[in-house]
Amino acid sequence: MSRGFFSFLLFALTFVVATNATSVVQVRDSLVRVPMVKRFNLTGSGTLLARDQARVKNLRARANARLSGTPLSLDAVISVPADNQRIDYAIDVQVGTPPTTYSLLVDTGSSNTWVGAGQSFEQTSTTDETGDDVSVIYGSGCFSGAEYTDTVSLGSGLTIPGQSIGVATSAEGFDDIDGILGIGPVDLTIGTLHPNTNTTIPTVTDNLFAQGTITSDLVAVSFEPTASDPIQNGELTFGGTDSSKFIGDIEYVPITTTFPSSDYFGIDQSIRYGTSTSILSTTTGIVDTGTTLILIADDAFSEYQSATGAVDDDETGLLRLTQAQFAKLQSLFFTIGGVTFELTPNAQIVPRALNSAIGGNADSVYLIVHSLGTPSGQGLDFINGQAFLERFYTVFDTGNNRVGIANTPFTNATTN
Ligand SMILES: *[C@@H]1O[C@H](CO)[C@@H](O)[C@H](O)[C@H]1NC(C)=O
Ligand SMILES: *[C@@H]1O[C@H](CO)[C@@H](O)[C@H](O)[C@H]1NC(C)=O
């Protein structure tokens, strides 16, 4: 292990510990800002893509299971190595009275909130057991346990009495986190409770809205791209959008009716490379906080690879460019609704400070666009993951059945 990577690991460890103690929430006009931490656990083993592609398979499998009414079996877990690379978004959540703080992954692609994978659950005076069991299978892990209701707080000032939460008795694939804050569409919870299989479990956003704490049933996500430091904070706002985090208007588009994207925050978009090379004609996919890269259908990926001249890199699993090729890289243009959003060349690459952490070398440039692992035409032809969310403000507007996208002060940043 190189000395640089070792210092990086130490830094990452220090950071994870330090941020657990700093949860600050401001409440203004029912808009609540919750700090969100970007966490890296990069092992140089080249599994970021494998993890993302396992997630794609799981998103499809969960949608198909709900459609057919057949529970997903554990065989559906697509195993990725336990020491896999991950980049995720986490927030601190308090549960109980007095509260215990848990660090939870923020996931718009699932809707169960649960704790207990790391720090064990503490029952308190506000804890009630519902009598149901609960379980969810994810792309690179699973949990099962008992369903409770309790007081859940996303920081001081944003408290939800009677929030339903899962308490894991077993969890796999969640070594360094306490659980998940699932803020996807509520129907994703169907089939997760037993025996009340057909019951939905309102998400924290749904309950905040139902209880009148926020005036719109939505959550907005702001992320800044990484600079030389590998980790930076983001922000979730519940109930409204934070105008200091985006530029111009938010373009809202309806959630698609095309299955299986319709089960998630699915939208239509087309993608063009440079002035005239079509990469993906208008089709359906999703926006997702739980996916690291920007994934596009295999045929679109081939177009992108030949347009950029990038080669497959065995060490990182990603596409690799020389510096000379990077100098000629064109923007990708995402047309969503009537608006075209520009993903600059700088936004298409892994932050160069992370090259060695992902198993790459300092002289190359690695691309954050890769393939879904399936051809287009299957109702889920792209995922705009974290690499997209770091350049564009995104509103997950459940109440109005739509997704909003806007430019940000970081859309054109050259920090990578
Ligand atoms: C990184 O992941 C490994 C394996 O999942 C885990 O043991 C370790 O605690 C993680 N490190 C951090 C800093 O989260
Ligand atoms: C980004 O740069 C392009 C091209 O220079 C410009 O048209 C666009 O307005 C910029 N976007 C933002 C959000 O600053």
XYZ file of C-alpha atoms and ligand atoms in Angstrom:
444
model
C 0.000 0.000 0.000
C 1.437 3.369 -0.993
C 2.131 5.952 1.650
C -0.180 8.432 -0.075
C -3.056 6.026 -0.031
C -2.423 5.226 3.608
C -2.612 8.919 4.558
C -5.745 9.177 2.489
C -7.320 6.312 4.424
C -6.388 7.902 7.721
C -7.894 11.140 6.532
C -11.075 9.376 5.493
C -11.315 7.610 8.846
C -10.770 10.833 10.744
C -13.390 12.536 8.686
C -16.050 9.894 9.236
C -15.526 10.098 12.983
C -15.464 13.896 13.050
C -18.659 14.432 11.059
C -20.741 12.191 13.270
C -20.663 14.923 15.889
C -21.635 17.905 13.754
C -25.277 17.975 12.840
C -26.611 21.483 12.316
C -30.109 22.171 11.107
C -31.612 25.550 10.341
C -35.324 26.060 10.008
C -36.572 28.910 7.859
C -40.144 29.177 6.666
C -40.636 25.434 6.890
C -37.546 24.856 4.763
C -35.206 22.642 6.682
C -31.577 22.250 5.681
C -29.866 19.083 6.734
C -26.135 18.669 6.164
C -25.159 15.625 4.163
C -21.699 14.100 4.093
C -20.050 12.514 1.108
C -18.127 9.477 2.302
C -15.415 7.673 0.398
C -14.207 4.192 1.086
C -11.935 3.506 -1.839
C -9.822 0.418 -1.788
C -8.127 0.591 -5.167
C -9.835 -2.649 -6.113
C -11.814 -1.340 -9.075
C -15.307 -2.244 -7.951
C -17.159 1.074 -8.144
C -18.679 0.046 -11.470
C -19.489 -3.500 -10.292
C -21.311 -2.051 -7.309
C -23.310 0.378 -9.477
C -24.208 -2.341 -11.979
C -25.310 -4.643 -9.151
C -27.582 -1.833 -8.043
C -29.096 -1.554 -11.532
C -29.954 -5.265 -11.511
C -31.477 -4.932 -8.066
C -33.582 -1.881 -9.016
C -35.016 -3.881 -11.923
C -35.501 -7.007 -9.818
C -37.314 -5.123 -7.042
C -39.636 -3.456 -9.572
C -40.378 -6.816 -11.226
C -41.002 -8.447 -7.846
C -43.578 -5.804 -6.955
C -45.224 -6.069 -10.369
C -45.569 -9.846 -10.146
C -46.335 -9.873 -6.420
C -43.531 -12.389 -5.901
C -41.147 -11.552 -3.083
C -37.529 -11.076 -4.083
C -35.411 -13.977 -2.914
C -31.999 -13.650 -1.352
C -30.589 -15.237 -4.509
C -31.336 -11.917 -6.138
C -28.500 -10.286 -4.204
C -25.802 -9.744 -6.735
C -22.709 -10.160 -4.664
C -19.894 -7.680 -4.983
C -16.705 -8.089 -2.949
C -17.051 -7.188 0.730
C -14.090 -4.827 0.539
C -15.727 -3.014 -2.352
C -15.186 0.613 -3.200
C -17.977 2.930 -2.325
C -18.844 6.578 -2.413
C -22.029 7.412 -0.617
C -24.053 10.180 0.967
C -24.852 10.016 4.661
C -26.724 12.097 7.225
C -27.065 11.955 10.987
C -30.501 10.956 12.242
C -31.652 10.835 15.871
C -34.047 8.140 17.045
C -35.793 7.827 20.417
C -36.222 9.891 23.600
C -33.504 10.532 24.698
C -32.134 10.174 21.166
C -29.410 7.949 19.818
C -27.669 9.280 16.706
C -27.264 7.025 13.674
C -25.372 7.738 10.485
C -27.638 6.688 7.591
C -27.154 6.456 3.841
C -29.420 8.787 1.880
C -31.174 6.679 -0.745
C -33.767 7.904 -3.240
C -33.901 4.404 -4.780
C -35.435 2.748 -1.713
C -37.975 3.919 0.839
C -37.483 1.972 4.059
C -35.670 3.761 6.867
C -33.830 1.459 9.199
C -31.048 1.403 11.779
C -28.974 -1.112 13.671
C -26.402 -2.304 11.131
C -23.551 -0.616 13.002
C -24.639 1.060 16.217
C -27.316 -1.050 17.910
C -30.816 0.248 18.399
C -31.704 1.595 21.846
C -35.329 1.284 22.900
C -36.602 4.345 24.773
C -39.878 5.747 26.145
C -41.098 6.612 22.629
C -40.333 3.229 21.058
C -43.253 1.018 19.992
C -42.996 -2.323 18.278
C -45.536 -2.763 15.461
C -45.428 -6.562 15.449
C -44.345 -6.684 11.806
C -41.085 -8.057 10.485
C -39.342 -6.096 7.787
C -36.710 -6.914 5.198
C -35.203 -5.328 2.091
C -32.707 -6.733 -0.420
C -30.360 -4.214 -2.055
C -27.829 -4.566 -4.861
C -24.928 -5.165 -2.512
C -26.512 -6.154 0.751
C -29.694 -6.777 2.685
C -31.235 -6.326 6.088
C -34.023 -7.940 8.073
C -35.451 -7.192 11.466
C -38.500 -5.837 13.268
C -40.569 -2.764 12.480
C -40.976 -0.127 15.201
C -42.363 3.365 15.445
C -40.379 6.006 17.262
C -39.587 9.692 17.339
C -37.138 10.405 14.539
C -35.307 13.689 14.240
C -33.218 14.938 11.346
C -31.586 17.395 13.750
C -33.078 19.890 16.178
C -36.271 21.388 14.809
C -37.270 18.619 12.434
C -38.888 15.936 14.520
C -41.262 13.208 13.421
C -43.259 11.477 16.178
C -44.414 7.974 15.275
C -42.051 7.469 12.345
C -41.893 3.862 11.251
C -38.359 2.460 11.253
C -36.836 -0.942 10.763
C -34.439 -2.287 13.368
C -31.997 -4.751 11.881
C -31.387 -8.075 13.541
C -29.223 -8.984 10.588
C -27.608 -6.800 7.933
C -25.065 -7.625 5.253
C -23.043 -5.168 3.213
C -23.346 -2.289 5.684
C -20.093 -2.541 7.609
C -19.382 1.126 8.081
C -22.841 2.644 8.389
C -25.833 2.270 10.728
C -28.579 1.889 8.127
C -30.505 3.714 5.395
C -32.717 6.781 5.188
C -34.977 5.687 2.317
C -36.549 8.741 0.673
C -37.785 7.166 -2.556
C -41.455 6.815 -3.596
C -43.545 5.234 -0.835
C -44.724 2.312 -3.000
C -41.200 0.899 -2.822
C -42.089 -0.182 0.726
C -44.839 -2.531 -0.496
C -43.821 -6.100 0.196
C -41.193 -5.190 2.784
C -43.410 -5.806 5.855
C -44.531 -9.266 7.027
C -47.276 -10.241 7.530
C -48.710 -6.879 6.389
C -47.224 -7.347 2.930
C -49.530 -4.918 1.129
C -49.043 -2.050 3.560
C -46.959 0.981 2.613
C -44.692 2.671 5.161
C -44.688 6.487 4.895
C -41.171 7.872 4.428
C -39.782 10.636 6.638
C -40.649 13.160 3.910
C -44.249 11.868 3.709
C -44.668 12.113 7.493
C -43.100 15.568 7.753
C -45.652 16.685 5.180
C -48.606 14.811 6.707
C -47.773 16.227 10.150
C -47.586 19.786 8.781
C -43.902 20.276 9.584
C -43.165 21.013 5.928
C -45.575 22.522 3.418
C -44.535 20.508 0.336
C -43.932 16.768 0.107
C -40.485 17.030 -1.451
C -36.813 16.779 -0.752
C -34.084 18.628 -2.650
C -30.472 17.579 -2.938
C -27.477 19.861 -3.312
C -23.969 18.561 -3.797
C -20.705 20.181 -4.571
C -18.124 18.386 -6.686
C -14.964 17.390 -4.874
C -11.890 19.546 -5.179
C -8.460 18.388 -4.042
C -9.901 17.276 -0.718
C -11.653 13.992 -1.266
C -14.716 14.745 0.848
C -17.227 17.583 0.974
C -20.593 18.304 2.462
C -23.877 18.444 0.673
C -27.314 19.557 1.779
C -30.770 18.049 1.839
C -33.748 20.355 2.151
C -37.117 19.017 3.187
C -40.259 20.839 2.065
C -38.667 23.394 -0.233
C -35.772 24.395 -2.418
C -32.775 26.421 -1.293
C -32.292 29.254 -3.773
C -28.701 29.777 -2.656
C -27.852 26.356 -4.120
C -28.998 26.716 -7.724
C -28.831 29.155 -10.639
C -31.743 30.103 -12.900
C -35.020 28.192 -13.010
C -35.657 24.640 -11.922
C -36.884 22.576 -14.886
C -39.623 20.245 -13.650
C -40.597 17.120 -15.558
C -43.259 14.540 -14.649
C -42.218 11.208 -13.202
C -42.357 8.770 -16.096
C -45.045 6.136 -16.507
C -42.576 3.766 -18.211
C -41.812 0.658 -16.134
C -39.527 0.038 -14.268
C -38.279 3.639 -14.055
C -41.838 4.598 -13.032
C -41.263 2.915 -9.654
C -38.382 5.293 -8.880
C -37.646 8.957 -9.640
C -37.856 8.217 -13.351
C -37.646 10.871 -16.072
C -37.169 11.159 -19.835
C -33.970 12.601 -21.280
C -31.738 12.461 -24.333
C -27.946 12.757 -24.371
C -25.714 14.310 -27.018
C -21.917 14.493 -27.166
C -20.470 17.763 -28.451
C -22.420 19.646 -31.089
C -24.007 16.763 -32.963
C -23.152 13.218 -31.849
C -26.260 11.504 -30.487
C -25.450 9.204 -27.569
C -28.959 8.347 -26.388
C -32.189 9.461 -28.068
C -35.040 10.458 -25.767
C -35.708 7.605 -23.386
C -36.501 6.782 -19.774
C -34.199 6.350 -16.798
C -33.839 7.549 -13.231
C -32.113 10.078 -10.998
C -30.604 8.318 -7.982
C -28.513 9.300 -4.950
C -27.470 5.668 -4.403
C -25.571 5.290 -7.692
C -22.060 6.735 -7.915
C -21.528 7.102 -11.657
C -23.616 8.196 -14.621
C -24.681 4.950 -16.271
C -26.093 4.715 -19.798
C -27.415 1.773 -21.825
C -24.699 -0.373 -23.427
C -25.340 0.838 -26.980
C -25.185 4.485 -25.826
C -22.010 3.657 -23.926
C -20.407 2.294 -27.125
C -21.245 5.582 -28.861
C -19.703 7.527 -25.989
C -16.581 5.380 -25.957
C -15.995 5.798 -29.672
C -16.735 9.541 -29.555
C -14.213 10.066 -26.747
C -11.648 7.478 -27.906
C -11.432 6.212 -24.316
C -10.141 2.705 -23.589
C -11.250 0.190 -20.950
C -9.010 0.339 -17.901
C -8.660 -3.006 -16.132
C -7.395 -1.585 -12.850
C -10.275 0.798 -12.175
C -12.981 -0.824 -14.303
C -13.648 2.630 -15.798
C -12.888 4.276 -19.141
C -9.445 5.861 -19.392
C -8.256 8.841 -21.434
C -4.776 10.187 -22.050
C -4.174 13.823 -21.137
C -4.162 14.639 -24.877
C -7.567 12.990 -25.334
C -8.923 14.791 -22.286
C -7.838 18.118 -23.801
C -10.202 17.355 -26.709
C -13.089 15.964 -24.645
C -16.429 17.619 -25.495
C -19.359 18.342 -23.209
C -22.259 15.930 -22.846
C -25.647 17.620 -23.237
C -28.595 16.204 -21.300
C -31.952 17.395 -22.604
C -34.616 17.119 -19.916
C -38.036 18.633 -20.581
C -37.347 21.642 -22.769
C -33.952 22.404 -21.277
C -30.446 21.214 -22.135
C -28.009 20.774 -19.250
C -24.304 20.747 -20.050
C -22.019 18.232 -18.341
C -18.598 19.738 -18.986
C -15.462 17.686 -19.710
C -14.283 18.381 -16.154
C -17.594 17.018 -14.828
C -17.124 13.765 -16.790
C -13.969 12.719 -14.942
C -13.082 11.197 -11.597
C -11.437 13.869 -9.408
C -7.760 13.401 -10.243
C -6.874 13.495 -6.539
C -8.679 10.142 -6.292
C -6.868 8.418 -9.179
C -4.592 6.332 -6.984
C -7.353 5.578 -4.453
C -9.465 3.975 -7.216
C -6.489 1.986 -8.507
C -5.557 4.303 -11.369
C -2.381 6.207 -12.185
C -1.621 9.900 -11.896
C -1.074 10.517 -15.625
C -4.427 9.219 -16.837
C -7.916 10.604 -16.706
C -10.833 8.317 -15.761
C -14.422 8.879 -16.871
C -17.456 8.739 -14.588
C -19.768 7.746 -17.464
C -20.125 3.991 -17.920
C -22.560 1.312 -19.066
C -25.679 0.018 -17.316
C -24.862 -3.526 -18.355
C -28.028 -3.762 -20.495
C -29.030 -2.442 -23.933
C -31.460 0.472 -24.341
C -35.187 -0.045 -24.734
C -35.810 -1.710 -21.377
C -37.492 1.165 -19.561
C -34.411 2.009 -17.516
C -31.841 3.277 -19.985
C -29.779 5.601 -17.799
C -29.073 6.466 -14.195
C -28.066 10.006 -13.323
C -26.111 9.167 -10.181
C -23.989 11.184 -7.768
C -21.671 12.383 -10.551
C -24.731 14.109 -12.065
C -26.147 15.348 -8.736
C -22.848 17.069 -7.976
C -23.320 19.320 -10.988
C -27.103 19.814 -10.998
C -29.488 20.661 -8.169
C -32.235 18.044 -8.003
C -35.717 18.180 -6.514
C -37.441 14.888 -5.691
C -40.995 16.253 -5.653
C -43.245 13.420 -4.548
C -46.242 15.686 -3.861
C -46.376 16.883 -7.473
C -45.165 13.614 -8.992
C -42.208 15.306 -10.685
C -38.468 15.770 -10.635
C -36.794 19.176 -10.943
C -33.288 19.886 -12.244
C -31.333 23.155 -12.178
C -27.841 24.467 -12.817
C -25.687 25.311 -9.804
C -22.646 27.425 -9.016
C -20.693 24.164 -9.507
C -22.081 23.111 -12.883
C -19.067 24.590 -14.661
C -16.562 24.180 -11.837
C -13.137 22.892 -12.878
C -12.298 21.339 -9.526
C -11.796 17.814 -10.856
C -14.218 0.667 4.468
O -14.827 -0.560 4.115
C -14.349 -1.667 4.830
C -14.959 -2.926 4.242
O -16.340 -2.780 4.022
C -14.674 -1.487 6.306
O -14.180 -2.582 7.065
C -14.042 -0.194 6.810
O -14.441 0.052 8.140
C -14.476 0.959 5.934
N -13.750 2.169 6.326
C -14.357 3.321 6.600
C -13.453 4.474 6.915
O -15.542 3.463 6.593
C -21.502 27.171 -18.021
O -20.726 27.543 -19.144
C -21.480 27.664 -20.349
C -20.507 27.853 -21.496
O -19.537 28.800 -21.170
C -22.477 28.807 -20.201
O -23.247 28.933 -21.359
C -23.389 28.495 -19.023
O -24.258 29.573 -18.776
C -22.594 28.203 -17.754
N -23.508 27.683 -16.764
C -23.506 28.080 -15.488
C -24.537 27.482 -14.624
O -22.709 28.871 -15.044
